[in-house]
């Protein structure tokens, strides 16, 4: 009877929710190849800038106790970065627009601040798959402009017009936030651990996704 009462109490604490966030994403890159005499490693690495995007999805709060939850989710999320290079007569800009389907599975610890307010501490792994995306570029030389784009991810056998990034991504997600009754606001940082650079296009490079987001949500 006691076990049944505990299960019912936990079941009442479980349920679905929706989330929407603004992303600030980037790509961390490292060069591990040979370096010319007199050059530094930093000259080979790209100084990527942050790109603004978004993340939307659903979560399920599975209450194991009053304070501890397991929270799987499913999101459509943007990733990517921006790159610029220029000198006196030349300017080059590149924008990586990457779209992923992301599945995080988080452990969530809740601390009651009052009857209706809880502080959330979240952490866990995530898996992601690249649904699509483009790399857009624009080049200006002596006042003349040229621009174009190409697919970001690896090409299929039928379509060879593809980029040099792998579709699979994985990493760790960390976050914190506050729930007030059914409403939620929080911060999340996704630390990519998988190398998304295809070795054929990015020999001697390792590239990993990074993303910071601030978002809101509602639990049903």
Coordinates of N, CA and C in Angstrom, one line a residue:
X1 N 0.8 -1.2 0.0 CA 0.0 0.0 0.0 C 0.9 1.3 0.0
X2 N 1.9 1.2 0.8 CA 2.8 2.4 0.9 C 3.5 2.6 -0.5
X3 N 4.0 1.5 -1.1 CA 4.6 1.6 -2.4 C 3.6 2.2 -3.4
X4 N 2.4 1.7 -3.4 CA 1.4 2.2 -4.3 C 1.1 3.7 -4.1
X5 N 1.1 4.1 -2.9 CA 0.9 5.5 -2.6 C 2.0 6.4 -3.1
X6 N 3.3 5.9 -2.9 CA 4.4 6.6 -3.4 C 4.4 6.7 -4.9
X7 N 4.0 5.6 -5.6 CA 3.9 5.6 -7.1 C 2.9 6.6 -7.5
X8 N 1.8 6.7 -6.9 CA 0.7 7.6 -7.3 C 1.2 9.1 -7.1
X9 N 1.9 9.3 -6.0 CA 2.4 10.6 -5.7 C 3.4 11.1 -6.8
X10 N 4.3 10.1 -7.1 CA 5.3 10.4 -8.2 C 4.7 10.6 -9.5
X11 N 3.6 9.8 -9.8 CA 2.9 9.9 -11.1 C 2.3 11.3 -11.2
X12 N 1.8 11.8 -10.1 CA 1.2 13.2 -10.2 C 2.2 14.2 -10.5
X13 N 3.5 14.0 -10.1 CA 4.6 14.9 -10.4 C 5.1 14.8 -11.8
X14 N 4.8 13.8 -12.5 CA 5.3 13.6 -13.9 C 4.4 14.2 -14.9
X15 N 5.0 14.6 -16.0 CA 4.1 15.1 -17.1 C 5.0 15.8 -18.2
X16 N 4.3 16.2 -19.2 CA 4.9 16.8 -20.4 C 5.1 18.3 -20.2
X17 N 6.0 18.9 -21.0 CA 6.2 20.3 -21.0 C 6.7 20.7 -22.4
X18 N 6.6 22.0 -22.7 CA 7.1 22.6 -23.9 C 8.2 23.6 -23.6
X19 N 9.2 23.7 -24.5 CA 10.3 24.7 -24.2 C 10.6 25.4 -25.5
X20 N 11.0 26.7 -25.3 CA 11.5 27.5 -26.4 C 12.6 28.4 -25.9
X21 N 13.7 28.4 -26.7 CA 14.9 29.1 -26.3 C 15.6 29.9 -27.4
X22 N 16.4 30.9 -27.0 CA 17.2 31.6 -27.9 C 18.6 31.0 -27.8
X23 N 19.3 30.7 -28.9 CA 20.6 30.1 -28.9 C 21.7 31.1 -29.2
X24 N 22.8 30.9 -28.6 CA 24.1 31.6 -29.0 C 25.1 30.5 -29.2
X25 N 25.3 30.1 -30.4 CA 26.1 29.0 -30.8 C 27.5 29.3 -31.4
X26 N 28.4 28.4 -31.3 CA 29.7 28.6 -31.9 C 30.3 27.2 -32.2
X27 N 31.5 27.2 -32.9 CA 32.2 25.9 -33.2 C 33.6 26.0 -32.7
X28 N 33.9 25.2 -31.8 CA 35.3 25.1 -31.3 C 36.2 24.3 -32.2
X29 N 37.3 24.8 -32.7 CA 38.2 24.1 -33.6 C 39.6 24.0 -33.2
X30 N 40.2 22.9 -33.4 CA 41.6 22.7 -33.1 C 42.3 22.1 -34.3
X31 N 43.6 22.5 -34.5 CA 44.4 22.0 -35.6 C 45.5 21.2 -35.0
X32 N 45.6 19.9 -35.5 CA 46.6 19.0 -35.0 C 47.6 18.6 -36.1
X33 N 47.7 19.3 -37.2 CA 48.6 18.9 -38.3 C 49.9 19.6 -38.2
X34 N 50.7 19.5 -39.2 CA 52.0 20.1 -39.2 C 51.9 21.6 -39.4
X35 N 52.8 22.3 -38.8 CA 52.9 23.8 -38.8 C 54.2 24.2 -39.5
X36 N 54.0 25.1 -40.4 CA 55.2 25.6 -41.1 C 56.1 26.3 -40.2
X37 N 57.4 26.3 -40.5 CA 58.4 26.9 -39.7 C 58.1 28.4 -39.6
X38 N 58.2 28.9 -38.4 CA 57.9 30.3 -38.1 C 56.5 30.7 -37.9
X39 N 55.5 29.7 -38.1 CA 54.1 30.0 -37.9 C 53.7 29.5 -36.6
X40 N 52.5 30.0 -36.1 CA 52.0 29.5 -34.8 C 50.7 28.7 -35.1
X41 N 50.4 27.9 -34.2 CA 49.2 27.0 -34.3 C 47.9 27.8 -34.5
X42 N 47.9 28.9 -33.8 CA 46.7 29.8 -33.9 C 46.4 30.3 -35.3
X43 N 47.4 30.4 -36.1 CA 47.2 30.9 -37.5 C 46.5 29.9 -38.3
X44 N 46.5 28.6 -37.9 CA 45.7 27.6 -38.6 C 44.3 27.4 -38.1
X45 N 44.0 27.9 -36.9 CA 42.7 27.7 -36.4 C 41.8 28.9 -36.7
X46 N 40.5 28.6 -36.9 CA 39.5 29.6 -37.3 C 39.0 30.4 -36.1
X47 N 38.9 31.7 -36.2 CA 38.4 32.5 -35.1 C 36.9 32.7 -35.4
X48 N 36.1 31.7 -35.1 CA 34.7 31.7 -35.3 C 34.0 32.7 -34.3
X49 N 32.9 33.3 -34.8 CA 32.1 34.2 -33.9 C 30.8 33.5 -33.7
X50 N 30.1 34.0 -32.6 CA 28.8 33.4 -32.2 C 27.7 33.7 -33.2
X51 N 26.8 32.7 -33.3 CA 25.7 32.9 -34.2 C 24.4 32.8 -33.4
X52 N 23.4 33.6 -33.6 CA 22.2 33.6 -32.9 C 21.2 32.7 -33.6
X53 N 20.5 31.8 -32.8 CA 19.5 30.9 -33.3 C 18.4 30.6 -32.3
X54 N 17.8 29.4 -32.4 CA 16.7 29.1 -31.6 C 16.6 27.6 -31.3
X55 N 15.8 27.2 -30.3 CA 15.6 25.8 -30.0 C 14.2 25.7 -29.5
X56 N 13.4 24.7 -30.1 CA 12.0 24.5 -29.6 C 11.9 23.0 -29.4
X57 N 11.0 22.6 -28.5 CA 10.8 21.2 -28.3 C 9.9 20.8 -27.1
X58 N 9.9 19.5 -26.8 CA 9.1 19.0 -25.7 C 9.9 18.2 -24.8
X59 N 9.5 18.2 -23.5 CA 10.2 17.4 -22.5 C 9.2 16.6 -21.7
X60 N 9.7 15.5 -21.1 CA 8.9 14.8 -20.1 C 9.6 14.7 -18.8
X61 N 8.9 15.2 -17.8 CA 9.4 15.2 -16.4 C 8.9 13.9 -15.7
X62 N 9.9 13.0 -15.5 CA 9.6 11.8 -14.8 C 10.0 11.9 -13.4
X63 N 9.1 12.0 -12.4 CA 9.4 12.2 -11.1 C 9.7 10.9 -10.3
X64 N 11.0 10.8 -9.9 CA 11.4 9.6 -9.1 C 11.2 9.8 -7.6
X65 N 11.3 11.1 -7.2 CA 11.0 11.4 -5.8 C 10.6 12.9 -5.8
X66 N 10.4 13.4 -4.7 CA 10.0 14.8 -4.6 C 11.0 15.8 -5.1
X67 N 12.3 15.4 -5.1 CA 13.4 16.3 -5.5 C 14.1 15.9 -6.8
X68 N 14.0 14.6 -7.2 CA 14.8 14.1 -8.2 C 14.0 13.6 -9.4
X69 N 14.3 14.1 -10.6 CA 13.6 13.8 -11.8 C 14.5 13.3 -12.9
X70 N 14.0 12.5 -13.9 CA 14.7 12.2 -15.1 C 13.9 13.0 -16.2
X71 N 14.6 13.7 -17.1 CA 13.9 14.6 -18.0 C 14.5 14.3 -19.4
X72 N 13.9 13.4 -20.2 CA 14.2 13.3 -21.6 C 13.5 14.4 -22.4
X73 N 14.1 14.8 -23.5 CA 13.5 15.8 -24.4 C 13.7 15.5 -25.8
X74 N 13.0 16.2 -26.7 CA 13.2 16.2 -28.1 C 13.1 17.6 -28.7
X75 N 14.2 18.0 -29.3 CA 14.2 19.4 -29.8 C 14.6 19.5 -31.2
X76 N 14.1 20.6 -31.9 CA 14.7 21.1 -33.1 C 15.5 22.3 -32.7
X77 N 16.8 22.2 -33.1 CA 17.7 23.3 -32.6 C 18.7 23.7 -33.7
X78 N 19.0 25.0 -33.8 CA 20.0 25.5 -34.7 C 21.3 25.5 -34.0
X79 N 22.4 25.4 -34.8 CA 23.7 25.5 -34.4 C 24.5 26.3 -35.5
X80 N 25.8 26.4 -35.3 CA 26.6 27.0 -36.3 C 27.5 28.1 -35.7
X81 N 28.0 28.9 -36.6 CA 29.0 30.0 -36.3 C 29.2 30.9 -37.5
X82 N 29.9 32.0 -37.3 CA 30.2 32.9 -38.3 C 31.8 33.1 -38.4
X83 N 32.3 33.3 -39.6 CA 33.7 33.5 -39.8 C 33.9 34.7 -40.7
X84 N 34.9 35.5 -40.4 CA 35.3 36.7 -41.2 C 36.8 36.7 -41.4
X85 N 37.2 37.1 -42.6 CA 38.6 37.3 -42.8 C 38.7 38.5 -43.8
X86 N 39.7 39.4 -43.6 CA 39.8 40.6 -44.4 C 41.2 41.2 -44.4
X87 N 41.5 41.9 -45.4 CA 42.7 42.8 -45.4 C 42.3 44.1 -46.2
X88 N 43.3 44.8 -46.7 CA 43.0 46.1 -47.3 C 42.1 46.0 -48.5
X89 N 42.2 45.0 -49.4 CA 41.4 44.9 -50.6 C 40.5 43.7 -50.6
X90 N 40.4 43.0 -49.6 CA 39.7 41.7 -49.6 C 38.9 41.5 -48.3
X91 N 37.7 40.9 -48.5 CA 36.9 40.6 -47.3 C 36.1 39.3 -47.6
X92 N 36.1 38.4 -46.7 CA 35.4 37.1 -46.8 C 34.6 36.9 -45.6
X93 N 33.3 36.5 -45.8 CA 32.4 36.2 -44.7 C 31.7 34.8 -44.9
X94 N 31.6 34.1 -43.9 CA 31.0 32.8 -44.0 C 30.1 32.5 -42.8
X95 N 28.9 32.0 -43.1 CA 27.9 31.7 -42.0 C 27.5 30.2 -42.1
X96 N 27.7 29.5 -41.0 CA 27.4 28.1 -40.9 C 26.0 28.0 -40.2
X97 N 25.0 27.6 -41.0 CA 23.6 27.5 -40.5 C 23.3 26.0 -40.4
X98 N 23.3 25.4 -39.2 CA 23.2 24.0 -39.0 C 21.9 23.7 -38.3
X99 N 21.1 22.7 -38.7 CA 19.9 22.3 -38.0 C 20.0 20.9 -37.5
X100 N 19.6 20.7 -36.3 CA 19.7 19.4 -35.7 C 18.4 19.0 -35.0
X101 N 18.2 17.7 -34.9 CA 17.2 17.1 -34.0 C 18.0 16.6 -32.8
X102 N 17.7 17.1 -31.6 CA 18.5 16.8 -30.4 C 17.7 16.1 -29.4
X103 N 18.3 15.0 -28.8 CA 17.7 14.2 -27.7 C 18.5 14.3 -26.5
X104 N 18.2 15.1 -25.5 CA 18.9 15.1 -24.2 C 18.2 14.2 -23.2
X105 N 18.9 13.6 -22.3 CA 18.4 12.8 -21.2 C 19.0 13.4 -20.0
X106 N 18.3 14.2 -19.2 CA 18.9 14.9 -18.1 C 18.5 14.4 -16.8
X107 N 19.4 14.4 -15.8 CA 19.0 14.2 -14.4 C 18.7 15.6 -13.8
X108 N 17.6 15.8 -13.2 CA 17.2 17.1 -12.7 C 16.9 17.0 -11.2
X109 N 17.6 17.9 -10.5 CA 17.4 18.0 -9.0 C 16.7 19.3 -8.7
X110 N 15.6 19.2 -7.9 CA 14.8 20.3 -7.6 C 14.9 20.7 -6.1
X111 N 15.1 22.0 -5.9 CA 15.1 22.5 -4.5 C 14.0 23.5 -4.3
X112 N 13.1 23.2 -3.4 CA 11.9 24.0 -3.1 C 12.4 25.3 -2.4
X113 N 12.1 26.4 -3.1 CA 12.3 27.7 -2.5 C 11.1 28.3 -1.8
X114 N 10.0 27.8 -2.2 CA 8.7 28.1 -1.5 C 7.7 27.1 -2.0
X115 N 6.4 27.3 -1.6 CA 5.4 26.3 -2.0 C 5.3 26.2 -3.5
X116 N 5.5 27.3 -4.3 CA 5.2 27.3 -5.7 C 6.5 27.5 -6.6
X117 N 7.6 27.7 -5.9 CA 8.8 28.0 -6.6 C 9.9 27.0 -6.3
X118 N 10.5 26.4 -7.4 CA 11.6 25.5 -7.3 C 12.8 25.8 -8.1
X119 N 13.9 25.6 -7.6 CA 15.2 25.8 -8.3 C 15.6 24.5 -8.9
X120 N 15.9 24.5 -10.2 CA 16.3 23.3 -11.0 C 17.8 23.2 -11.3
X121 N 18.4 22.1 -11.1 CA 19.8 21.9 -11.5 C 19.8 20.6 -12.4
X122 N 20.2 20.8 -13.7 CA 20.1 19.8 -14.7 C 21.4 19.4 -15.3
X123 N 21.6 18.2 -15.6 CA 22.8 17.7 -16.3 C 22.6 16.3 -16.9
X124 N 23.2 16.1 -18.0 CA 23.1 14.8 -18.6 C 23.6 14.8 -20.1
X125 N 23.6 13.7 -20.7 CA 24.1 13.5 -22.1 C 23.1 13.9 -23.1
X126 N 23.5 14.2 -24.3 CA 22.6 14.4 -25.4 C 23.2 13.8 -26.7
X127 N 22.3 13.4 -27.6 CA 22.6 12.9 -28.9 C 21.9 13.9 -29.9
X128 N 22.5 14.1 -31.1 CA 21.9 15.0 -32.1 C 22.2 14.4 -33.5
X129 N 21.3 14.7 -34.4 CA 21.5 14.3 -35.8 C 21.2 15.5 -36.7
X130 N 22.1 15.8 -37.6 CA 22.0 16.9 -38.5 C 20.9 16.7 -39.5
X131 N 19.8 17.5 -39.5 CA 18.8 17.3 -40.5 C 19.1 18.0 -41.8
X132 N 19.9 19.1 -41.7 CA 20.2 19.9 -42.9 C 20.9 21.2 -42.5
X133 N 21.2 21.9 -43.5 CA 21.9 23.2 -43.2 C 22.7 23.7 -44.4
X134 N 23.1 24.9 -44.4 CA 23.9 25.5 -45.4 C 25.0 26.3 -44.9
X135 N 26.1 26.4 -45.6 CA 27.1 27.3 -45.4 C 27.0 28.4 -46.4
X136 N 26.8 29.7 -46.0 CA 26.6 30.8 -46.9 C 27.9 31.6 -46.9
X137 N 28.4 32.0 -48.1 CA 29.7 32.8 -48.1 C 29.5 34.0 -49.0
X138 N 30.3 35.0 -48.7 CA 30.3 36.2 -49.5 C 31.7 36.8 -49.5
X139 N 32.2 37.1 -50.7 CA 33.6 37.5 -51.0 C 33.6 38.8 -51.7
X140 N 34.4 39.7 -51.2 CA 34.5 41.1 -51.8 C 36.0 41.3 -52.1
X141 N 36.3 41.5 -53.4 CA 37.7 41.8 -53.8 C 37.8 43.0 -54.7
X142 N 38.5 44.0 -54.3 CA 38.6 45.3 -55.0 C 37.2 45.8 -55.4
X143 N 36.3 45.7 -54.4 CA 35.0 46.3 -54.6 C 34.0 45.4 -55.4
X144 N 34.4 44.3 -55.9 CA 33.6 43.3 -56.6 C 33.1 42.2 -55.6
X145 N 31.8 42.0 -55.6 CA 31.3 41.0 -54.7 C 30.9 39.7 -55.4
X146 N 31.1 38.6 -54.7 CA 30.6 37.3 -55.2 C 30.1 36.5 -54.0
X147 N 29.0 35.7 -54.2 CA 28.5 35.0 -53.0 C 27.9 33.7 -53.5
X148 N 27.6 32.8 -52.5 CA 27.0 31.5 -52.8 C 26.8 30.8 -51.6
X149 N 26.4 29.5 -51.7 CA 26.2 28.6 -50.6 C 26.4 27.2 -51.0
X150 N 26.5 26.3 -50.0 CA 26.6 24.9 -50.2 C 26.1 24.1 -49.0
X151 N 25.7 22.9 -49.2 CA 25.2 22.1 -48.1 C 26.3 21.9 -47.0
X152 N 25.8 21.9 -45.8 CA 26.8 21.9 -44.7 C 27.2 20.4 -44.4
X153 N 26.3 19.5 -44.5 CA 26.6 18.1 -44.1 C 27.1 17.3 -45.3
X154 N 27.6 16.1 -44.9 CA 28.1 15.2 -45.9 C 27.1 14.8 -47.0
X155 N 27.5 14.7 -48.2 CA 26.6 14.4 -49.4 C 26.2 12.9 -49.4
X156 N 25.1 12.7 -49.9 CA 24.6 11.3 -50.1 C 25.2 10.8 -51.4
X157 N 24.9 9.5 -51.6 CA 25.5 8.9 -52.9 C 24.8 9.5 -54.1
X158 N 23.5 9.9 -53.9 CA 22.8 10.4 -55.1 C 23.1 11.9 -55.3
X159 N 23.6 12.6 -54.3 CA 23.8 14.0 -54.4 C 25.2 14.3 -53.8
X160 N 26.1 14.7 -54.7 CA 27.5 14.9 -54.3 C 27.8 16.3 -53.9
X161 N 26.8 17.2 -54.0 CA 27.0 18.6 -53.6 C 26.8 18.8 -52.1
X162 N 27.7 18.2 -51.3 CA 27.5 18.3 -49.9 C 28.8 18.9 -49.2
X163 N 28.6 19.3 -48.0 CA 29.7 19.9 -47.3 C 30.6 18.9 -46.6
X164 N 31.4 19.3 -45.6 CA 32.4 18.5 -45.0 C 32.2 18.3 -43.5
X165 N 30.9 18.3 -43.1 CA 30.6 18.1 -41.7 C 29.8 16.8 -41.5
X166 N 30.1 16.1 -40.4 CA 29.3 14.9 -40.1 C 28.0 15.3 -39.5
X167 N 27.0 14.4 -39.7 CA 25.7 14.7 -39.2 C 25.5 14.4 -37.7
X168 N 26.3 13.4 -37.2 CA 26.1 12.9 -35.8 C 26.8 13.9 -34.9
X169 N 26.2 14.2 -33.8 CA 26.8 15.0 -32.7 C 26.4 14.4 -31.4
X170 N 27.2 14.6 -30.4 CA 26.9 14.1 -29.0 C 27.7 14.9 -28.0
X171 N 27.2 15.0 -26.8 CA 27.9 15.8 -25.8 C 27.2 15.8 -24.5
X172 N 27.5 16.8 -23.7 CA 26.9 16.9 -22.4 C 26.1 18.2 -22.3
X173 N 25.0 18.2 -21.6 CA 24.2 19.4 -21.4 C 24.1 19.7 -19.9
X174 N 24.3 21.0 -19.6 CA 24.2 21.5 -18.2 C 23.2 22.7 -18.2
X175 N 22.5 22.7 -17.1 CA 21.5 23.9 -17.0 C 21.0 24.1 -15.6
X176 N 20.4 25.3 -15.5 CA 19.8 25.6 -14.2 C 18.6 26.5 -14.6
X177 N 17.6 26.6 -13.7 CA 16.5 27.4 -13.9 C 15.5 27.4 -12.7
X178 N 14.4 28.1 -12.9 CA 13.5 28.3 -11.8 C 12.1 28.0 -12.4
X179 N 11.3 27.2 -11.7 CA 9.9 27.0 -12.1 C 9.0 27.7 -11.0
X180 N 8.0 28.4 -11.6 CA 7.0 29.1 -10.7 C 5.7 28.5 -11.2
X181 N 5.1 27.7 -10.3 CA 3.9 26.9 -10.7 C 4.2 26.1 -11.9
X182 N 3.5 26.3 -13.0 CA 3.7 25.6 -14.3 C 4.7 26.2 -15.2
X183 N 5.2 27.4 -14.9 CA 6.0 28.2 -15.8 C 7.5 27.9 -15.5
X184 N 8.4 28.0 -16.5 CA 9.8 27.7 -16.3 C 10.6 28.7 -17.1
X185 N 11.7 29.1 -16.5 CA 12.7 29.9 -17.2 C 14.1 29.4 -16.8
X186 N 15.0 29.3 -17.8 CA 16.3 28.7 -17.4 C 17.4 28.9 -18.4
X187 N 18.6 28.5 -18.1 CA 19.8 28.6 -18.9 C 20.3 27.2 -19.1
X188 N 20.9 27.0 -20.3 CA 21.5 25.7 -20.7 C 22.7 25.9 -21.5
X189 N 23.7 25.1 -21.2 CA 25.0 25.1 -22.0 C 25.2 23.6 -22.5
X190 N 25.3 23.5 -23.9 CA 25.6 22.2 -24.5 C 27.0 22.2 -24.9
X191 N 27.7 21.2 -24.4 CA 29.2 21.0 -24.7 C 29.3 19.9 -25.6
X192 N 29.6 20.1 -26.9 CA 29.7 19.1 -27.9 C 31.1 18.3 -27.7
X193 N 31.0 17.0 -27.7 CA 32.2 16.2 -27.5 C 32.6 15.4 -28.8
X194 N 31.6 15.3 -29.7 CA 31.9 14.6 -31.0 C 32.6 15.5 -32.0
X195 N 33.5 15.0 -32.7 CA 34.2 15.8 -33.8 C 33.3 15.7 -35.0
X196 N 32.7 16.9 -35.4 CA 31.8 16.9 -36.5 C 32.5 17.2 -37.8
X197 N 33.8 17.4 -37.8 CA 34.6 17.6 -39.1 C 34.9 16.3 -39.8
X198 N 34.5 16.2 -41.0 CA 34.8 15.1 -41.8 C 36.3 15.1 -42.2
X199 N 37.0 14.0 -42.0 CA 38.5 14.0 -42.2 C 38.9 14.3 -43.7
X200 N 38.0 14.0 -44.6 CA 38.3 14.2 -46.0 C 38.3 15.7 -46.4
X201 N 37.4 16.5 -45.7 CA 37.4 17.9 -46.0 C 38.1 18.7 -45.0
X202 N 38.3 18.2 -43.8 CA 39.0 19.0 -42.7 C 40.1 18.1 -42.1
X203 N 41.0 17.7 -42.9 CA 42.2 16.9 -42.5 C 42.9 17.7 -41.4
X204 N 43.2 17.0 -40.3 CA 44.0 17.5 -39.2 C 43.2 18.5 -38.3
X205 N 41.9 18.6 -38.6 CA 41.0 19.5 -37.7 C 40.1 18.7 -36.9
X206 N 39.8 19.2 -35.7 CA 38.7 18.7 -34.9 C 37.8 19.9 -34.6
X207 N 36.5 19.7 -34.8 CA 35.5 20.7 -34.7 C 34.3 20.2 -33.8
X208 N 33.9 21.0 -32.8 CA 32.9 20.6 -31.9 C 31.9 21.7 -31.6
X209 N 30.6 21.3 -31.6 CA 29.6 22.3 -31.3 C 29.6 22.8 -29.9
X210 N 29.3 24.1 -29.8 CA 29.1 24.8 -28.5 C 27.8 25.6 -28.6
X211 N 27.0 25.6 -27.5 CA 25.8 26.3 -27.5 C 25.3 26.8 -26.1
X212 N 25.0 28.0 -26.0 CA 24.4 28.6 -24.8 C 23.0 29.1 -25.1
X213 N 22.1 28.8 -24.3 CA 20.7 29.2 -24.6 C 20.0 29.7 -23.3
X214 N 19.0 30.6 -23.5 CA 18.2 31.0 -22.5 C 16.7 30.8 -22.9
X215 N 15.9 30.2 -22.1 CA 14.6 29.8 -22.6 C 13.5 29.9 -21.6
X216 N 12.3 29.7 -22.0 CA 11.1 29.6 -21.2 C 10.4 28.3 -21.5
X217 N 9.4 28.0 -20.6 CA 8.7 26.8 -20.9 C 7.4 26.7 -20.0
X218 N 6.6 25.7 -20.4 CA 5.3 25.5 -19.6 C 5.1 24.1 -19.4
X219 N 4.8 23.6 -18.2 CA 4.6 22.2 -17.9 C 3.1 22.0 -17.8
X220 N 2.6 21.0 -18.4 CA 1.2 20.7 -18.4 C 0.8 19.8 -17.2

